[in-house]
Coordinates of C-alpha atoms in Angstrom, one line a residue:
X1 CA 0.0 0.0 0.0
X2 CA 1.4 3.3 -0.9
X3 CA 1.8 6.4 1.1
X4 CA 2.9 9.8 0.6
X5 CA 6.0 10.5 2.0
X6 CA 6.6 14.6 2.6
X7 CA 9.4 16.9 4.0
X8 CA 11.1 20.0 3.2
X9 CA 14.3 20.3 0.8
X10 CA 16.5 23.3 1.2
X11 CA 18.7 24.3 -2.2
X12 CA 20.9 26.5 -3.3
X13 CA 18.1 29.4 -4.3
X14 CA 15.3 28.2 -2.4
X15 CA 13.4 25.7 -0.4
X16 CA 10.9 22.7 -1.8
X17 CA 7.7 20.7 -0.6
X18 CA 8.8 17.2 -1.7
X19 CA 6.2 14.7 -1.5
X20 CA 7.3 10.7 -2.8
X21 CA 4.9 8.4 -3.7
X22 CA 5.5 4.9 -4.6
X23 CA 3.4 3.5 -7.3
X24 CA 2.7 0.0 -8.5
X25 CA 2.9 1.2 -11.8
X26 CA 5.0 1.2 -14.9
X27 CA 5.8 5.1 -15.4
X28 CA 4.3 4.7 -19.2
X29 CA 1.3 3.9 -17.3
X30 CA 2.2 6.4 -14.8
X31 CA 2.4 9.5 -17.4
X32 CA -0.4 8.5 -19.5
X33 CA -2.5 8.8 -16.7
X34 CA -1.5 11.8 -15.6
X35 CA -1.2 13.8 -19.0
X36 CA -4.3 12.9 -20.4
X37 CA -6.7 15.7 -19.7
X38 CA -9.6 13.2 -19.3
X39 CA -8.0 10.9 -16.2
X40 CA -7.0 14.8 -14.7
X41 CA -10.9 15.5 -14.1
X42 CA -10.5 12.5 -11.9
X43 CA -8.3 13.3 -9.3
X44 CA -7.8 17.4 -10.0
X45 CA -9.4 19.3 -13.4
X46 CA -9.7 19.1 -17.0
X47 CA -7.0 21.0 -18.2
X48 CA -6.4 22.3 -21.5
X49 CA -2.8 23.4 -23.4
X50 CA -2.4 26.4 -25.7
X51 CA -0.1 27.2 -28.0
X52 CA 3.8 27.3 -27.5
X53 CA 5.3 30.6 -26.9
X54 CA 6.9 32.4 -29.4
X55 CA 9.1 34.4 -27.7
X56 CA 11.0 31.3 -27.1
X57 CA 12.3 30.5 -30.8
X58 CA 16.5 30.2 -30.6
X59 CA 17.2 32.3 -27.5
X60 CA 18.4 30.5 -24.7
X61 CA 17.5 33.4 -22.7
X62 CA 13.9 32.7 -23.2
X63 CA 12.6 29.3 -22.4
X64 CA 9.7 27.7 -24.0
X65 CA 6.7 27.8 -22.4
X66 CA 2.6 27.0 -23.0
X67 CA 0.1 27.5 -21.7
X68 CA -2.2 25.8 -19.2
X69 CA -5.3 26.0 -18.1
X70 CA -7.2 23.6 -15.2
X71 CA -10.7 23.9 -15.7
X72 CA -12.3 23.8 -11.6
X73 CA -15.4 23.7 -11.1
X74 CA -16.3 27.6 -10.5
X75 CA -12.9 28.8 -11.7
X76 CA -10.1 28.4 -14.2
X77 CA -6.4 27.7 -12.8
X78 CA -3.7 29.2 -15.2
X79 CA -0.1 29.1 -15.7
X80 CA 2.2 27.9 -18.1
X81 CA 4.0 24.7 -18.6
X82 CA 8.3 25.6 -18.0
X83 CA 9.5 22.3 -19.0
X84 CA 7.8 18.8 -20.1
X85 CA 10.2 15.5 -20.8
X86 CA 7.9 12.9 -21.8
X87 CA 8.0 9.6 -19.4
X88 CA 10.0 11.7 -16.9
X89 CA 9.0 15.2 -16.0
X90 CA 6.3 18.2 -16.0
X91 CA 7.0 22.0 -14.7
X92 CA 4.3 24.0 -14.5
X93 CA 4.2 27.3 -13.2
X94 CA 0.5 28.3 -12.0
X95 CA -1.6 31.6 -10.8
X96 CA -1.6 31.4 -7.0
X97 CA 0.8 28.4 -6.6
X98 CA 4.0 29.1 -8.4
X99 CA 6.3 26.7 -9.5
X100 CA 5.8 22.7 -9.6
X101 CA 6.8 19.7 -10.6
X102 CA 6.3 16.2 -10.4
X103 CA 9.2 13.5 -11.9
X104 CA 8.5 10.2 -12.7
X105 CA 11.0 8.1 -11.6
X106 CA 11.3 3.9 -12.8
X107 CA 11.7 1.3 -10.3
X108 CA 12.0 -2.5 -10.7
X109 CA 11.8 -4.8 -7.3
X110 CA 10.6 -7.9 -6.4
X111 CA 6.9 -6.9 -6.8
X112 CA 8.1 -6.0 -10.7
X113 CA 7.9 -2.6 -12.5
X114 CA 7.3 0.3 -10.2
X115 CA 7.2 4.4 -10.1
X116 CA 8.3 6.6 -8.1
X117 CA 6.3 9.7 -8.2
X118 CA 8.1 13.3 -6.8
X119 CA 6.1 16.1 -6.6
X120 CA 7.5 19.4 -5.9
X121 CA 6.0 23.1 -5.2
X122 CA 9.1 25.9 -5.0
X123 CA 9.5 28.4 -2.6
X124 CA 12.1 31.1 -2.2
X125 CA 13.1 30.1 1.2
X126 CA 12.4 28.1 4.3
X127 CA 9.8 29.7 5.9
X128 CA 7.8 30.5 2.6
X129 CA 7.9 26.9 1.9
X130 CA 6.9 26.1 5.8
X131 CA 3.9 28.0 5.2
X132 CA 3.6 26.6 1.7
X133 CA 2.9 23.3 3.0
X134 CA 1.1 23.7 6.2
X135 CA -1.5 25.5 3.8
X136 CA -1.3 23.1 0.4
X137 CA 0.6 20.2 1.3
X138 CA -3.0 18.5 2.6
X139 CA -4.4 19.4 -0.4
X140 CA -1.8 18.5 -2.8
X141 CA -1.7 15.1 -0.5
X142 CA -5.4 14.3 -1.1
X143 CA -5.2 14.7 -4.4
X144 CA -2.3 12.4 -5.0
X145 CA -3.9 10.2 -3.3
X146 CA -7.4 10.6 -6.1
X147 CA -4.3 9.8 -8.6
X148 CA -3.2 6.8 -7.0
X149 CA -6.2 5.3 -6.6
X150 CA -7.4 6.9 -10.2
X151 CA -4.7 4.0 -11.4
X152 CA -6.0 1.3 -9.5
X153 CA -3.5 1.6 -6.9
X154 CA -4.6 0.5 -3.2
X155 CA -4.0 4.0 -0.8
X156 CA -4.5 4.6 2.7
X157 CA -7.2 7.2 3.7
X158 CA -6.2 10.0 5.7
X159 CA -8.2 12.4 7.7
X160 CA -8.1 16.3 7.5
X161 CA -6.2 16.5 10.8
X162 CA -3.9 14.0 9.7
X163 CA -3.2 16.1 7.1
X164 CA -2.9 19.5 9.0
X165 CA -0.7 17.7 11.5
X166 CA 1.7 15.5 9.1
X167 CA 1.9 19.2 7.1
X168 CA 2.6 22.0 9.7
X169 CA 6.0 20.7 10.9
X170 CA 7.8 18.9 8.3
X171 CA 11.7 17.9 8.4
X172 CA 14.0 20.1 6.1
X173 CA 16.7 18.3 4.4
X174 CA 19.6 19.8 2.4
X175 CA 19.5 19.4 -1.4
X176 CA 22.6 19.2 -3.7
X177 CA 23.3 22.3 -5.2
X178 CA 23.3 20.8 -8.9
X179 CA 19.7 19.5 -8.3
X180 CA 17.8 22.4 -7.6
X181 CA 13.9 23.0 -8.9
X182 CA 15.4 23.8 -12.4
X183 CA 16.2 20.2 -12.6
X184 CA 12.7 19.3 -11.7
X185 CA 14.9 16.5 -9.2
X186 CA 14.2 16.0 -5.4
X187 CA 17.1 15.2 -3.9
X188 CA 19.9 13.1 -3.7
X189 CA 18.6 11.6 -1.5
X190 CA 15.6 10.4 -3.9
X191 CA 17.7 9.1 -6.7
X192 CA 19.6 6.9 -3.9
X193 CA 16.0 5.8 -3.0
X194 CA 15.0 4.9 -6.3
X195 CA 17.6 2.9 -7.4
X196 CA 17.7 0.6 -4.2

């Protein structure tokens, strides 16, 4: 049975939530899932992509970027997506949220093929990303867990003050400087985890 696992990751220009969850899925099943706009409704919202910018063209100043719109039930959610590697990562930068990511990472174990799912919301430093989770980590949490389960995949239930209190005092690890947000990575830490 999977579980999210959450804590704080300090870097070199700011601070991350970092939630792991360990799925019983191959990540092509994984990413599928979790691109397709009609399996989003599910667990979060419709969303729908626009155009890529053109600002972006050759300059390496500029990065690509599109943009992204979650369709919620009252309101649209929109942003842009910063980066997407197909079978590995998304990073999305959204109105009221900022930056995040989530990497999809492959394991193989005894059970068979496995994923290792990272999610990450940026914050500029330690007490930012403190309040950062104490207010959305339950939220981001509950909807993982609508993902998980939107795959088939058995997940424990957890109540809102589970939430509140697993959220509002998280340990803060220290990232390598190399694998900051812009790498869309966790930690060192994660990779280690992954590959044992």
């Amino acid at each position: 049975m999977s579980t999210p696992s959450p804590r704080l990751v300090s870097w070199e220009n700011g601070t991350d939530l970092v939630i792991e969850l360990l799925l019983a899925r191959d990540v092509g099943t994984v990413w599928d899932a979790l691109t397709d706009s009609g399996t989003a409704a599910a667990w979060f919202a419709p969303f729908r992509l626009g155009e890529e910018s053109e600002d972006a063209g050759d300059d390496a100043d500029v990065p690509a970027s599109r943009p992204i719109t979650f369709e919620l039930e009252d309101i649209d959610l929109s942003g842009s997506v910063l980066s997407c590697e197909e079978y590995d990562h998304v990073l999305l930068d959204l109105d009221d949220f900022g930056v995040l990511g989530i990497r999809l990472l492959p394991l193989e174990g005894d059970t068979g093929e496995g994923t290792l799912l990272v999610f990450t919301q940026t914050a500029a430093d330690v007490d930012t990303a403190r309040a950062q989770a104490s207010e959305f980590g339950p939220m981001w949490d509950t909807h993982l867990r609508l993902f998980t389960r939107s795959l088939g995949v058995n997940i424990a239930e957890a109540t809102e003050p589970e939430l509140d209190a697993a959220y509002s005092d998280l340990a803060l690890e220290a990232g390598d400087a190399g694998d900051g947000p812009d790498s869309v990575d966790a930690s060192s830490a994660t990779a280690d985890r992954a590959e044992s």
